[in-house]
Short mmCIF file of C-alpha atoms in Angstrom, two decimals:
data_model
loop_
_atom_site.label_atom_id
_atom_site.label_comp_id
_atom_site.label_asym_id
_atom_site.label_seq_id
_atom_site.Cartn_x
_atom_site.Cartn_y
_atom_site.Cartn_z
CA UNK A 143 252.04 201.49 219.39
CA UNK A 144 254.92 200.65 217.88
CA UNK A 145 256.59 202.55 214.53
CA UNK A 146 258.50 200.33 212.09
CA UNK A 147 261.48 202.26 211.61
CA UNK A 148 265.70 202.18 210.56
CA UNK A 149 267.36 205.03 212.17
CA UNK A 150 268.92 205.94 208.69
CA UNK A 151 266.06 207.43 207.62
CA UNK A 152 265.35 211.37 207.65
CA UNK A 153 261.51 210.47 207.00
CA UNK A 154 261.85 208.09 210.01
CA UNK A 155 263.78 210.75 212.39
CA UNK A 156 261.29 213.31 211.58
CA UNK A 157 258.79 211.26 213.57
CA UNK A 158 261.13 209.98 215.89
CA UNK A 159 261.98 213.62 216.61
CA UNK A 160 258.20 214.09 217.04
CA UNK A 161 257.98 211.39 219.62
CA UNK A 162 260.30 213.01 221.68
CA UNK A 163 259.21 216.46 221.11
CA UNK A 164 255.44 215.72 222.40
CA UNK A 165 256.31 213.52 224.93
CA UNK A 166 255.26 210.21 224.12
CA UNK A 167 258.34 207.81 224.20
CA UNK A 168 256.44 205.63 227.17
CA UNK A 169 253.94 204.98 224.09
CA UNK A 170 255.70 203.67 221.20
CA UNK A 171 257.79 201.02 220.95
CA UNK A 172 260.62 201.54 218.37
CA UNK A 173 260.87 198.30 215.91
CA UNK A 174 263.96 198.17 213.87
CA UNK A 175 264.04 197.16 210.11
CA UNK A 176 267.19 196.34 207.36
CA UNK A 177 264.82 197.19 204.46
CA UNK A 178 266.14 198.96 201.35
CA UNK A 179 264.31 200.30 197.90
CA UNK A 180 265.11 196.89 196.67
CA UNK A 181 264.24 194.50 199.00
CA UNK A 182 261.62 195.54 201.50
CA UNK A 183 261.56 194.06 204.92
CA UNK A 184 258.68 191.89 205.78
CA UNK A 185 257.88 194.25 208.64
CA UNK A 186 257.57 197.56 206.22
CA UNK A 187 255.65 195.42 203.68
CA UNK A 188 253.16 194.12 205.64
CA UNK A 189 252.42 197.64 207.46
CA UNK A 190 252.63 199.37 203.97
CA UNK A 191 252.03 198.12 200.42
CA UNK A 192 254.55 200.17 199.04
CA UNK A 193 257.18 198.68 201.97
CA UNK A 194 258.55 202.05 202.51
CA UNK A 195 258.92 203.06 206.36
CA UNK A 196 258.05 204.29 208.71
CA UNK A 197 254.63 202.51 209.59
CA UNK A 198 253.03 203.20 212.61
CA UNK A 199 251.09 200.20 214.01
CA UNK A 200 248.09 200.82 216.53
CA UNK A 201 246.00 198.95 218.94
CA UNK A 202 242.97 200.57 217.79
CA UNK A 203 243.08 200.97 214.21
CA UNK A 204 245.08 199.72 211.03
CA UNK A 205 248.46 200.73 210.68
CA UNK A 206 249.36 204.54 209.21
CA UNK A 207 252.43 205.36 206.92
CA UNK A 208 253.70 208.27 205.34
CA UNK A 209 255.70 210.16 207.96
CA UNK A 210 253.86 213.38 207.67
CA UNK A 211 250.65 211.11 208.82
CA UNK A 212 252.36 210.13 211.60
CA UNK A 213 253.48 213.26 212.59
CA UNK A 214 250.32 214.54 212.57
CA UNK A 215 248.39 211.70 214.21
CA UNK A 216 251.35 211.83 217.19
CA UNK A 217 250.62 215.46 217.89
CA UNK A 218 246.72 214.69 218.15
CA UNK A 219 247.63 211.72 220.54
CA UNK A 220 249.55 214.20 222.94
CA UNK A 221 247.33 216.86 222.46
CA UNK A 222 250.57 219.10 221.69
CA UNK A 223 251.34 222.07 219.43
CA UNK A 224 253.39 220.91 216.74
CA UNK A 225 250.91 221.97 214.03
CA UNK A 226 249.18 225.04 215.53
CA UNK A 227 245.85 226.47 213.74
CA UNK A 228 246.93 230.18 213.28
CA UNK A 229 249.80 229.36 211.30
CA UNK A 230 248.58 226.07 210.12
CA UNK A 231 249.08 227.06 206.46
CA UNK A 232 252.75 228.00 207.26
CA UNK A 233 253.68 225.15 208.93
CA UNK A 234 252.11 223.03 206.61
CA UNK A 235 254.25 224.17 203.79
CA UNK A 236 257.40 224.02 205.38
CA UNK A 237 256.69 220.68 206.90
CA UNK A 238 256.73 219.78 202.45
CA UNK A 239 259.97 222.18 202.06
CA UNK A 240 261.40 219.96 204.27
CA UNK A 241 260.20 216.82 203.34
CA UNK A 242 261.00 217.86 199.30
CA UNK A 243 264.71 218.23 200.97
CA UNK A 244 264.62 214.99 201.74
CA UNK A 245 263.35 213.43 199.07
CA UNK A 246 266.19 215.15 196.72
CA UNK A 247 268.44 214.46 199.13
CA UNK A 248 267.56 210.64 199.34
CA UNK A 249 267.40 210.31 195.62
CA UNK A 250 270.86 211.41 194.92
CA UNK A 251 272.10 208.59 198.12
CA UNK A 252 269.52 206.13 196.15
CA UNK A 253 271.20 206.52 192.67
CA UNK A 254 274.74 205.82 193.76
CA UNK A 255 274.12 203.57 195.80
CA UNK A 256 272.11 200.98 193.99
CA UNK A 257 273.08 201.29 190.25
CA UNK A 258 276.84 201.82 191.81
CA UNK A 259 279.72 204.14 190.64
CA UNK A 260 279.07 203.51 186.51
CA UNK A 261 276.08 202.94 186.43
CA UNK A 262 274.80 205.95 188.38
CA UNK A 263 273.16 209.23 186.31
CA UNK A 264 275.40 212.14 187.24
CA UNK A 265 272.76 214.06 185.61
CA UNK A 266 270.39 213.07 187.70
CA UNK A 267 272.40 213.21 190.94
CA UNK A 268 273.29 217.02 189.70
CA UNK A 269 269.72 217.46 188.97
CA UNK A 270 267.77 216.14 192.62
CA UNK A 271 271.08 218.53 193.87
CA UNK A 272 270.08 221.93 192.22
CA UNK A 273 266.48 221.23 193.85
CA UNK A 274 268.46 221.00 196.91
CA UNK A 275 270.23 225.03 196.14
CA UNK A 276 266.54 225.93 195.39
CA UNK A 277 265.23 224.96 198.71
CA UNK A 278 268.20 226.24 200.92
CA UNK A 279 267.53 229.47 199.20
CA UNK A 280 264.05 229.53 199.78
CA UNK A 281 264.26 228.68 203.51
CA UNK A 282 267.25 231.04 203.92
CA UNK A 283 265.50 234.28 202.19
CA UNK A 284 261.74 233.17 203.01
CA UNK A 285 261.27 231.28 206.19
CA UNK A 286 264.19 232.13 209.26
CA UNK A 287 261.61 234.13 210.80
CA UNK A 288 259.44 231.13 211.24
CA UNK A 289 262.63 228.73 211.98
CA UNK A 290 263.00 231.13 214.80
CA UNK A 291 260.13 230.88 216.04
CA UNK A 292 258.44 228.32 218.80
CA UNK A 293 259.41 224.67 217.33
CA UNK A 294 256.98 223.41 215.02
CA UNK A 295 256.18 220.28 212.81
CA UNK A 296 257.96 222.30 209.80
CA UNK A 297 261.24 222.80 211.67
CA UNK A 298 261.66 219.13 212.66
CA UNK A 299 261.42 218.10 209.09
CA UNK A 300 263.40 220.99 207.51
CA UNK A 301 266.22 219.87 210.71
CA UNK A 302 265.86 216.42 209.71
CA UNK A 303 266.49 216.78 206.02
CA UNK A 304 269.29 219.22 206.55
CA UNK A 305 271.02 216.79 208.91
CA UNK A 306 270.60 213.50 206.54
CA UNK A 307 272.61 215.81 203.90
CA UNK A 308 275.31 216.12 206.93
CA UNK A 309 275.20 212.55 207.57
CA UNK A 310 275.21 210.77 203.94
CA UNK A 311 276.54 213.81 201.69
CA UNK A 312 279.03 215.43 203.26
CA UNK A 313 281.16 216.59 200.40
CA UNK A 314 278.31 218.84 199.99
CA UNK A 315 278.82 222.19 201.91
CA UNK A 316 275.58 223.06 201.50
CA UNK A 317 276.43 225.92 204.41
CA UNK A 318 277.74 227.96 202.38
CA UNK A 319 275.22 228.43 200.31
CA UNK A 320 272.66 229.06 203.41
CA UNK A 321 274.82 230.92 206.47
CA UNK A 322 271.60 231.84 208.21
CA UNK A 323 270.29 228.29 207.98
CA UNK A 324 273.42 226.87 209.42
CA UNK A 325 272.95 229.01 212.69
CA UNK A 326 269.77 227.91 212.97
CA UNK A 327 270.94 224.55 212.52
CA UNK A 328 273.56 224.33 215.14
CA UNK A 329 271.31 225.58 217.74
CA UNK A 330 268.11 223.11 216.95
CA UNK A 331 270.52 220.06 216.76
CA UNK A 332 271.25 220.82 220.22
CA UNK A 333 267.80 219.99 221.40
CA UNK A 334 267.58 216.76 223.58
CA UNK A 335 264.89 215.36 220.54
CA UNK A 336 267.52 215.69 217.97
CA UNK A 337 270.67 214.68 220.12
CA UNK A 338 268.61 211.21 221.00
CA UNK A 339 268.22 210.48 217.45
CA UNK A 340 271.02 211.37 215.36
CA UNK A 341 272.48 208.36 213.10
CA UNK A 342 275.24 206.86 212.98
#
């Protein structure tokens, strides 16, 4: 198999992370892309109409996209745990929380980036942010039991997202704002999954 990827990406780490996690590396080849909103790469494109990555590309069937279908297809391939049926519900959501953080988190990086310094919406930046607040407090008052818990499809993505905001907005101390969450933080980074795929 082989996933198109740019190590830039939280949706991308997520499943890179996942890769790791279940034991699969030997499996999938990791394929490279310089792709942006604007100008998708040929790669992304031709694995996924909309030319967003990652893509997935298998032997034995057409190529998958969306990063939560990958994760889940990846875990079915190794027979692992990531998504287990008696909290499937649980993990489920928090697998979204974590990929809404991203997508928030993305959008303000997206808006400053490609319609530059004046042309940029700070209300709209201030806007994907406050969905940010909303989510830290969520996870921080709602779900540390289950962060705590064994490692799960919905912690990789909520560690993802939480990272990408270290790693492209950091002016924003979002730590404060979720102490708990940070704790949890600095102990999952440490895992060997999320050391081997940290950007930059």
């Amino acid at each position: 198999m082989q996933l198109i990827m740019s190590p830039a990406s939280p949706f991308v780490r997520r499943v890179r992370v996942t890769i790791r996690e279940v034991g699969i590396t030997d499996l999938v080849e990791e394929v490279p892309v310089t792709t942006t909103p604007l100008a998708s790469a040929p790669e992304a494109a031709a694995a996924n109409p909309s030319g967003k990555i990652p893509s997935l590309l298998r032997e034995d069937g057409p190529a998958i996209h969306d990063s939560r279908v990958i994760c889940r297809y990846l875990n079915a391939v190794a027979d692992a745990r990531l998504y287990p049926e008696s909290r499937i519900w649980e993990v489920l959501t928090l697998e979204a929380t974590g990929d809404a953080l991203m997508e928030a988190a993305v959008s303000m990086v997206y808006e400053a980036r490609f319609k530059g310094t004046e042309g940029a919406s700070a209300d709209w930046i201030a806007a994907q942010w406050v969905k940010v607040v909303r989510i830290l407090g969520a996870l921080e008052s709602r779900w540390m039991s289950h962060l705590m818990g064994p490692v799960d499809a919905g912690q990789i993505a909520v560690a993802s997202g939480l990272e990408y905001i270290d790693f492209r907005l950091p002016d924003r101390d979002w730590r404060v704002l979720a102490p708990a969450l940070a704790g949890w933080l600095e102990t999952f980074a440490q895992r060997p999954s999320m050391q081997a795929t940290r950007p930059g």
